[in-house]
Each structure stands twice: as C-alpha cells, then as structure tokens.
Amino acid sequence: MVEKEEAVISEEEAAQYDRQIRLWGLEAQRRLRTSKVLLVGLRGLGAEVAKNLILAGVKGLTMMDHQEVCEEDSRAQFLIPTGSLGRNRAEASLVRAQNLNPMVEVTVNKDNIEEKEEDFFKDFDAVCLTCCSRDLLVKVNQICHKKGIKFFMGDVFGYHGYMFADLGEHEFVEEKLKVAKASQDSEDGPEAKKPKTDPTESTMIKKEIEFCQLKDALEIDWNTEKAKAALKKTPADYFLLQVIMKFRTDKGRDPQPSSFQGDCEVLLQIRNDLLDSMGVNPDLLPEDFASYCFSEMAPVCAVVGGVLGQELVKGLSQRDSPHNNFFFFNGLKSSGIVDCLGAK
C-alpha cells in the first residue's frame, strides 16, 4: 500500500469539489486526494468507473488495457472517440478522461496485467479489475489482500452486471444523528419510550468490517447446512457469474453476438455441468438466461459503474459503510441486490 502524504486542499480544489465536500466532508476528500487507483479494462464498464473516479477527485488514475479498440466498444465506451479502431483502448480513452478533471493525474499503461509481478501493485491504494479471467482475478486479489491494497472487480454481461470488493480489515466512519434527550414535560405512553433523533446534531461513529477473499466467495461448499439454508436467498446472478467465468476460461473470450446460437448452447451446457458439480440444481439459473448475457449494454454499465465507483470512493475515503461483498444488478427486473457470500 502507498505511503500517504498529508493532502492540502487548495482554494481551487475546494471550489471544484465543494458539493462532495459538503456531502462526505473535508477529511474524506483529503483521503481521496492522496489515493492512487489502478483500473484494468477500458470497455464500457471501465469507462464508467474511470469517469466516476476522476470526477470524485482521486490523486491519480492509471488506466490499463492491452487490447485494441473494436466495433463492439462503440456500444458503451463513451471515452473513445470515433475513428479509433485499431488503437489501444486505454490510450484512445486518455484525452476525454483527462478533460473530465485536469486536477487528476490520468495515465495509461498498455501492458498486459497477466505479465505483471507482485511489486507492480504496491504503488496503488486500490486496484479495480474488469474484463479479466477468473484465475487472474483470484491471483490479483490474493496479492492485494496480502499487501493491504483495496481490491475491486466488476463486469457487465448483457442485461446483467456485478461487482465484488475485498477491503481486508477495513475501518470507516459513519454519521449518526444524536438521540435527543426526553423532555420532562413529555407524556407517558409507547411513543414516549421510542428514541427520538435530533436532525440538527450528528456524531461520527468509528466502525470496522472484515472482508473475505474472492476465492472463498467463489468456492462455497453448498453441501453444508449453513450454505443450504442460504441457497434460497442467494441471487441467481451469482451462479450466472460462475457460468460466464467458466465460459471465459474455456473460450478465452466472452459470449459474442456473432456466434449467438453456438454460444447459447455452450452456456447451457456449462450451466448444467458446473451447477451440478457445485451440488446445486441447474434450474436455479433459468434456461433462457443465455439469451440475455451478450455484449455490454450502456444502461447496465452506467448502473454497475456507478455503484462500483461509489464503493471505490467509500473505501478510499473511509467514509460510510461499504458493500460487503457482492452487488448484483439484473437489468431485466431493474433491480440490484447486495449479498455477502463466502464469509466465515
């Protein structure tokens, strides 16, 4: 983890960030202004996360992507200008990203993250991965967990999206309204016994929460009594995530519209084999799921990117309770859910 310097908010910065300073306080903004973030994967979701972090006012953002711009990027990646086919994704996104907030140091890394050693990550306070394989996600999470670096990841598949966070042992503060003292003239009765808050006064409460690693969250033993009891409440999108990760591992890519029929058949077969091997009924994931998980949809990227950006800001600023540990979004139902999976 990076050694922090004492941040001094200039008058220009105070004017630029006035609204959010009023929202989460000067101390939280100071922490953001000393934070460096690595963002891997500059497709639609990555663009949303980059925008949100730059506007929030982190110290530095490194956008990392070794892939070239393709036709599909035009669907949701708004940082890439037209006429950029064949250019590196991160490099093509740089100018528009920098224009969002010149006070943030936005840089580009065109290397493949799979080739990076452990020491590469020590220069960052938070690492956020998108568009990565399961093995790479688990590997980088283990590195970050060991080094005390906040780890985030997310992806969007058609109408579905998710994010995951591992902040290790995370301390934060939460604002609570003070309880007003009961008046001597107050009447007796049930209402008089209820605690009343004073909207004009609040206090900051320090709290601590411990996150589990991604490997534990993905490798739940569903044969235990505790897991069986939780299965009914577990979002179907958790199992969809497992299926997509397996598809990405086997094929080296995501499901593509150009091979829709064939990829649908592969997804269904993976669902049957994978969920059966996990000891759960494949019907937990309806058969028509395969029709709705192709490409990145811009509205889904906006929702998941907004939540992911918000959680990065909360984690770095140590202000307010973070999502522990998954957030799943279902665009078909326009609903999102936070669930803690894999914690002991």
Short mmCIF file of C-alpha atoms in Angstrom, two decimals:
data_model
loop_
_atom_site.label_atom_id
_atom_site.label_comp_id
_atom_site.label_asym_id
_atom_site.label_seq_id
_atom_site.Cartn_x
_atom_site.Cartn_y
_atom_site.Cartn_z
CA MET A 1 0.00 0.00 0.00
CA VAL A 2 1.23 3.52 -0.82
CA GLU A 3 2.61 5.70 1.97
CA LYS A 4 0.16 8.60 2.29
CA GLU A 5 1.14 12.25 2.24
CA GLU A 6 -0.85 14.88 4.11
CA ALA A 7 -3.17 16.36 1.50
CA VAL A 8 -3.73 20.09 1.39
CA ILE A 9 -6.91 21.14 -0.40
CA SER A 10 -6.28 24.33 -2.37
CA GLU A 11 -8.90 27.04 -2.87
CA GLU A 12 -9.32 25.90 -6.47
CA GLU A 13 -9.87 22.31 -5.36
CA ALA A 14 -12.27 23.40 -2.61
CA ALA A 15 -14.34 25.19 -5.26
CA GLN A 16 -14.16 22.23 -7.67
CA TYR A 17 -15.17 19.67 -5.04
CA ASP A 18 -17.48 21.91 -2.99
CA ARG A 19 -20.60 19.77 -3.42
CA GLN A 20 -18.97 16.49 -2.45
CA ILE A 21 -17.07 18.06 0.45
CA ARG A 22 -20.47 19.10 1.78
CA LEU A 23 -21.66 15.54 1.23
CA TRP A 24 -18.89 13.44 2.76
CA GLY A 25 -16.64 16.00 4.49
CA LEU A 26 -13.22 17.56 4.07
CA GLU A 27 -11.31 14.69 5.70
CA ALA A 28 -12.81 12.16 3.25
CA GLN A 29 -11.90 14.42 0.31
CA ARG A 30 -8.33 14.70 1.63
CA ARG A 31 -8.03 10.92 1.64
CA LEU A 32 -9.29 10.78 -1.94
CA ARG A 33 -6.75 13.42 -2.99
CA THR A 34 -3.90 11.17 -1.80
CA SER A 35 -5.21 7.97 -3.40
CA LYS A 36 -3.84 6.25 -6.49
CA VAL A 37 -6.02 3.74 -8.34
CA LEU A 38 -5.25 1.12 -10.98
CA LEU A 39 -8.16 0.43 -13.32
CA VAL A 40 -7.81 -2.57 -15.61
CA GLY A 41 -10.07 -2.99 -18.66
CA LEU A 42 -11.33 0.04 -20.59
CA ARG A 43 -14.53 -1.25 -22.10
CA GLY A 44 -17.96 0.21 -21.25
CA LEU A 45 -17.87 -0.57 -17.53
CA GLY A 46 -14.27 0.58 -17.21
CA ALA A 47 -15.16 3.92 -18.82
CA GLU A 48 -17.94 4.47 -16.29
CA VAL A 49 -15.66 3.68 -13.35
CA ALA A 50 -12.89 5.93 -14.74
CA LYS A 51 -15.35 8.83 -15.14
CA ASN A 52 -16.65 8.46 -11.59
CA LEU A 53 -13.19 8.29 -10.01
CA ILE A 54 -11.85 11.24 -11.98
CA LEU A 55 -14.84 13.41 -11.11
CA ALA A 56 -14.59 12.37 -7.44
CA GLY A 57 -11.04 13.73 -7.35
CA VAL A 58 -8.57 10.92 -6.67
CA LYS A 59 -4.90 11.86 -6.89
CA GLY A 60 -4.07 9.55 -9.77
CA LEU A 61 -5.74 7.02 -12.03
CA THR A 62 -3.81 4.55 -14.17
CA MET A 63 -5.93 3.13 -17.00
CA MET A 64 -4.53 -0.23 -18.07
CA ASP A 65 -5.56 -2.20 -21.15
CA HIS A 66 -3.51 -4.13 -23.70
CA GLN A 67 -6.40 -4.67 -26.12
CA GLU A 68 -7.25 -2.68 -29.25
CA VAL A 69 -10.48 -0.78 -29.92
CA CYS A 70 -13.07 -2.93 -31.72
CA GLU A 71 -16.54 -2.33 -33.20
CA GLU A 72 -18.29 -3.50 -30.03
CA ASP A 73 -16.62 -0.76 -27.97
CA SER A 74 -18.81 1.84 -29.69
CA ARG A 75 -21.88 0.48 -27.84
CA ALA A 76 -20.97 1.63 -24.35
CA GLN A 77 -17.44 3.08 -24.27
CA PHE A 78 -18.01 6.85 -24.39
CA LEU A 79 -14.39 7.86 -23.69
CA ILE A 80 -13.19 6.53 -27.07
CA PRO A 81 -13.76 8.96 -29.98
CA THR A 82 -14.97 7.75 -33.37
CA GLY A 83 -12.30 6.70 -35.81
CA SER A 84 -10.23 4.93 -33.14
CA LEU A 85 -10.48 1.35 -34.45
CA GLY A 86 -7.21 -0.48 -34.00
CA ARG A 87 -5.82 1.91 -31.37
CA ASN A 88 -5.06 0.79 -27.84
CA ARG A 89 -8.24 1.11 -25.71
CA ALA A 90 -6.63 2.91 -22.77
CA GLU A 91 -4.65 5.26 -24.98
CA ALA A 92 -7.72 6.13 -27.06
CA SER A 93 -9.62 6.95 -23.83
CA LEU A 94 -6.95 9.25 -22.38
CA VAL A 95 -7.84 12.68 -23.81
CA ARG A 96 -11.53 12.59 -22.90
CA ALA A 97 -10.69 11.18 -19.48
CA GLN A 98 -8.19 13.97 -18.76
CA ASN A 99 -10.70 16.60 -19.87
CA LEU A 100 -13.15 15.45 -17.18
CA ASN A 101 -10.95 16.85 -14.41
CA PRO A 102 -7.49 18.31 -15.11
CA MET A 103 -6.68 18.15 -11.37
CA VAL A 104 -6.41 14.33 -11.53
CA GLU A 105 -3.26 12.68 -12.91
CA VAL A 106 -4.60 10.26 -15.53
CA THR A 107 -2.02 7.95 -17.11
CA VAL A 108 -2.06 4.98 -19.48
CA ASN A 109 -0.43 1.56 -19.26
CA LYS A 110 -0.65 -0.59 -22.40
CA ASP A 111 0.88 -3.72 -20.85
CA ASN A 112 -0.91 -6.99 -20.18
CA ILE A 113 -1.67 -7.26 -16.46
CA GLU A 114 -1.11 -11.03 -16.61
CA GLU A 115 2.61 -10.33 -17.13
CA LYS A 116 2.98 -8.10 -14.05
CA GLU A 117 4.86 -9.15 -10.92
CA GLU A 118 3.63 -8.56 -7.36
CA ASP A 119 5.70 -5.41 -6.88
CA PHE A 120 3.80 -3.66 -9.67
CA PHE A 121 0.72 -3.31 -7.46
CA LYS A 122 2.45 -1.73 -4.44
CA ASP A 123 2.20 1.76 -5.95
CA PHE A 124 -1.60 1.76 -5.72
CA ASP A 125 -4.10 2.22 -2.90
CA ALA A 126 -6.85 0.40 -4.79
CA VAL A 127 -6.98 -1.97 -7.76
CA CYS A 128 -10.13 -2.42 -9.85
CA LEU A 129 -10.30 -5.20 -12.45
CA THR A 130 -12.77 -5.66 -15.31
CA CYS A 131 -12.71 -8.00 -18.33
CA CYS A 132 -10.35 -10.47 -16.61
CA SER A 133 -10.28 -14.26 -16.27
CA ARG A 134 -11.21 -15.98 -13.03
CA ASP A 135 -7.65 -17.19 -12.40
CA LEU A 136 -6.26 -13.67 -12.84
CA LEU A 137 -8.93 -12.14 -10.60
CA VAL A 138 -8.15 -14.61 -7.81
CA LYS A 139 -4.40 -14.11 -8.24
CA VAL A 140 -4.52 -10.30 -8.10
CA ASN A 141 -6.97 -10.39 -5.19
CA GLN A 142 -4.58 -12.57 -3.20
CA ILE A 143 -1.72 -10.14 -3.91
CA CYS A 144 -3.81 -7.13 -2.88
CA HIS A 145 -5.13 -8.85 0.25
CA LYS A 146 -1.59 -9.68 1.34
CA LYS A 147 -0.30 -6.16 0.69
CA GLY A 148 -3.25 -4.31 2.24
CA ILE A 149 -4.44 -2.89 -1.10
CA LYS A 150 -8.18 -2.44 -1.59
CA PHE A 151 -9.44 -4.80 -4.30
CA PHE A 152 -12.48 -4.34 -6.52
CA MET A 153 -13.74 -6.09 -9.62
CA GLY A 154 -16.78 -5.98 -11.85
CA ASP A 155 -18.22 -6.93 -15.23
CA VAL A 156 -21.30 -6.47 -17.37
CA PHE A 157 -22.84 -9.25 -19.46
CA GLY A 158 -25.85 -8.02 -21.45
CA TYR A 159 -28.66 -7.23 -19.02
CA HIS A 160 -26.62 -8.45 -16.03
CA GLY A 161 -23.74 -6.96 -14.08
CA TYR A 162 -21.94 -7.37 -10.77
CA MET A 163 -19.20 -6.01 -8.56
CA PHE A 164 -17.13 -7.55 -5.77
CA ALA A 165 -14.96 -5.93 -3.11
CA ASP A 166 -12.28 -7.15 -0.71
CA LEU A 167 -11.10 -4.35 1.55
CA GLY A 168 -9.40 -6.66 4.05
CA GLU A 169 -9.78 -5.32 7.59
CA HIS A 170 -11.47 -2.03 6.79
CA GLU A 171 -12.06 0.87 9.19
CA PHE A 172 -14.57 3.60 8.37
CA VAL A 173 -16.71 6.26 9.98
CA GLU A 174 -20.46 6.63 9.74
CA GLU A 175 -22.55 9.67 10.57
CA LYS A 176 -25.36 9.07 13.06
CA LEU A 177 -27.97 11.50 14.28
CA LYS A 178 -27.78 12.13 18.01
CA VAL A 179 -30.61 10.91 20.19
CA ALA A 180 -32.49 13.84 21.68
CA LYS A 181 -32.97 13.92 25.43
CA ALA A 182 -36.51 13.33 26.56
CA SER A 183 -38.30 16.44 27.77
CA GLN A 184 -39.51 16.49 31.36
CA ASP A 185 -42.90 17.56 30.04
CA SER A 186 -43.19 14.59 27.70
CA GLU A 187 -46.21 12.39 28.09
CA ASP A 188 -46.18 8.75 29.06
CA GLY A 189 -47.06 6.00 26.58
CA PRO A 190 -45.49 3.88 23.82
CA GLU A 191 -44.43 6.90 21.72
CA ALA A 192 -42.61 8.44 24.65
CA LYS A 193 -40.45 5.33 25.04
CA LYS A 194 -39.19 5.42 21.44
CA PRO A 195 -35.77 7.09 21.00
CA LYS A 196 -36.05 10.40 19.15
CA THR A 197 -33.25 11.71 16.95
CA ASP A 198 -32.22 15.34 16.69
CA PRO A 199 -31.94 16.28 12.97
CA THR A 200 -29.73 19.25 13.83
CA GLU A 201 -26.97 17.26 15.56
CA SER A 202 -24.93 14.25 14.49
CA THR A 203 -21.85 12.35 15.57
CA MET A 204 -19.27 10.25 13.71
CA ILE A 205 -19.12 6.59 14.73
CA LYS A 206 -15.98 4.53 14.02
CA LYS A 207 -16.60 1.01 12.78
CA GLU A 208 -14.61 -1.93 11.43
CA ILE A 209 -15.54 -4.69 8.99
CA GLU A 210 -13.62 -7.69 7.67
CA PHE A 211 -13.91 -8.91 4.07
CA CYS A 212 -13.21 -12.38 2.71
CA GLN A 213 -11.13 -13.08 -0.38
CA LEU A 214 -12.62 -13.75 -3.82
CA LYS A 215 -11.50 -17.39 -3.80
CA ASP A 216 -13.57 -18.06 -0.69
CA ALA A 217 -16.57 -16.28 -2.16
CA LEU A 218 -16.46 -18.35 -5.35
CA GLU A 219 -15.73 -21.74 -3.78
CA ILE A 220 -18.61 -22.11 -1.33
CA ASP A 221 -19.40 -25.66 -0.26
CA TRP A 222 -23.13 -25.82 -0.93
CA ASN A 223 -23.42 -29.19 0.82
CA THR A 224 -23.08 -27.69 4.31
CA GLU A 225 -26.23 -26.99 6.31
CA LYS A 226 -25.41 -23.30 6.55
CA ALA A 227 -24.97 -22.99 2.78
CA LYS A 228 -28.13 -24.96 2.06
CA ALA A 229 -30.10 -22.61 4.29
CA ALA A 230 -28.65 -19.58 2.47
CA LEU A 231 -29.20 -21.03 -1.01
CA LYS A 232 -32.82 -19.90 -1.25
CA LYS A 233 -31.76 -16.29 -0.71
CA THR A 234 -28.70 -16.43 -2.98
CA PRO A 235 -29.21 -14.37 -6.17
CA ALA A 236 -29.33 -16.39 -9.39
CA ASP A 237 -26.82 -13.90 -10.81
CA TYR A 238 -24.17 -15.40 -8.51
CA PHE A 239 -24.42 -18.64 -10.48
CA LEU A 240 -24.62 -16.72 -13.76
CA LEU A 241 -21.29 -15.14 -12.81
CA GLN A 242 -19.79 -18.58 -12.27
CA VAL A 243 -21.05 -19.75 -15.68
CA ILE A 244 -19.68 -16.69 -17.51
CA MET A 245 -16.32 -17.04 -15.76
CA LYS A 246 -16.12 -20.68 -16.88
CA PHE A 247 -17.05 -19.69 -20.45
CA ARG A 248 -14.34 -17.01 -20.42
CA THR A 249 -11.78 -19.51 -19.12
CA ASP A 250 -12.69 -22.18 -21.69
CA LYS A 251 -13.07 -19.91 -24.73
CA GLY A 252 -10.70 -17.08 -23.89
CA ARG A 253 -13.47 -14.57 -24.65
CA ASP A 254 -16.99 -13.52 -23.65
CA PRO A 255 -20.18 -14.69 -25.44
CA GLN A 256 -20.43 -12.85 -28.77
CA PRO A 257 -23.50 -11.86 -30.83
CA SER A 258 -21.75 -13.09 -33.98
CA SER A 259 -21.82 -16.66 -32.60
CA PHE A 260 -25.10 -16.31 -30.69
CA GLN A 261 -26.61 -19.75 -31.29
CA GLY A 262 -23.43 -21.71 -30.65
CA ASP A 263 -22.51 -19.70 -27.57
CA CYS A 264 -26.03 -20.15 -26.13
CA GLU A 265 -25.64 -23.91 -26.41
CA VAL A 266 -22.22 -23.78 -24.74
CA LEU A 267 -23.56 -21.59 -21.91
CA LEU A 268 -26.41 -24.01 -21.24
CA GLN A 269 -24.04 -26.96 -21.16
CA ILE A 270 -21.71 -25.13 -18.78
CA ARG A 271 -24.68 -24.27 -16.57
CA ASN A 272 -25.74 -27.93 -16.35
CA ASP A 273 -22.24 -29.30 -15.71
CA LEU A 274 -21.00 -26.54 -13.40
CA LEU A 275 -24.01 -26.19 -11.13
CA ASP A 276 -24.32 -29.98 -10.90
CA SER A 277 -20.66 -30.19 -9.82
CA MET A 278 -21.35 -27.48 -7.21
CA GLY A 279 -24.14 -29.60 -5.77
CA VAL A 280 -26.98 -27.24 -6.69
CA ASN A 281 -29.91 -27.62 -9.07
CA PRO A 282 -29.14 -26.19 -12.53
CA ASP A 283 -32.71 -24.87 -12.62
CA LEU A 284 -31.62 -22.17 -10.17
CA LEU A 285 -30.49 -20.42 -13.34
CA PRO A 286 -33.44 -20.39 -15.80
CA GLU A 287 -32.76 -21.81 -19.27
CA ASP A 288 -33.42 -18.51 -21.04
CA PHE A 289 -30.52 -16.83 -19.18
CA ALA A 290 -28.22 -17.42 -22.14
CA SER A 291 -30.26 -15.07 -24.35
CA TYR A 292 -29.64 -12.07 -22.12
CA CYS A 293 -25.90 -12.09 -21.37
CA PHE A 294 -24.35 -10.95 -24.65
CA SER A 295 -22.31 -7.72 -25.02
CA GLU A 296 -22.21 -4.72 -22.72
CA MET A 297 -25.38 -2.64 -22.51
CA ALA A 298 -24.72 1.05 -21.82
CA PRO A 299 -27.51 1.47 -19.20
CA VAL A 300 -26.28 -1.57 -17.25
CA CYS A 301 -22.71 -0.25 -17.43
CA ALA A 302 -23.96 3.07 -16.02
CA VAL A 303 -25.69 1.41 -13.05
CA VAL A 304 -22.92 -1.05 -12.17
CA GLY A 305 -20.21 1.54 -12.89
CA GLY A 306 -21.99 4.00 -10.60
CA VAL A 307 -22.12 1.51 -7.75
CA LEU A 308 -18.54 0.35 -8.32
CA GLY A 309 -17.29 3.94 -8.44
CA GLN A 310 -19.23 4.76 -5.29
CA GLU A 311 -17.72 1.79 -3.44
CA LEU A 312 -14.21 2.78 -4.52
CA VAL A 313 -14.82 6.28 -3.19
CA LYS A 314 -16.22 4.94 0.10
CA GLY A 315 -13.34 2.52 0.50
CA LEU A 316 -10.62 5.08 -0.22
CA SER A 317 -12.19 7.88 1.82
CA GLN A 318 -13.11 5.51 4.70
CA ARG A 319 -16.47 7.23 4.88
CA ASP A 320 -19.75 5.28 5.22
CA SER A 321 -20.44 1.56 5.28
CA PRO A 322 -19.15 -0.32 2.19
CA HIS A 323 -20.99 -3.09 0.36
CA ASN A 324 -19.76 -6.42 1.72
CA ASN A 325 -19.08 -8.07 -0.64
CA PHE A 326 -21.14 -8.59 -3.85
CA PHE A 327 -23.53 -6.32 -5.71
CA PHE A 328 -25.61 -7.92 -8.47
CA PHE A 329 -27.74 -5.99 -10.98
CA ASN A 330 -30.47 -7.53 -13.10
CA GLY A 331 -31.48 -5.20 -15.93
CA LEU A 332 -34.46 -7.35 -16.87
CA LYS A 333 -36.01 -6.64 -13.46
CA SER A 334 -34.34 -3.25 -12.96
CA SER A 335 -33.23 -4.45 -9.53
CA GLY A 336 -29.99 -4.67 -7.61
CA ILE A 337 -29.06 -6.65 -4.52
CA VAL A 338 -26.12 -6.65 -2.08
CA ASP A 339 -25.13 -10.03 -0.69
CA CYS A 340 -22.29 -11.27 1.50
CA LEU A 341 -21.07 -14.62 0.20
CA GLY A 342 -18.11 -16.71 1.36
CA ALA A 343 -17.58 -15.02 4.72
CA LYS A 344 -16.82 -17.39 7.58
#
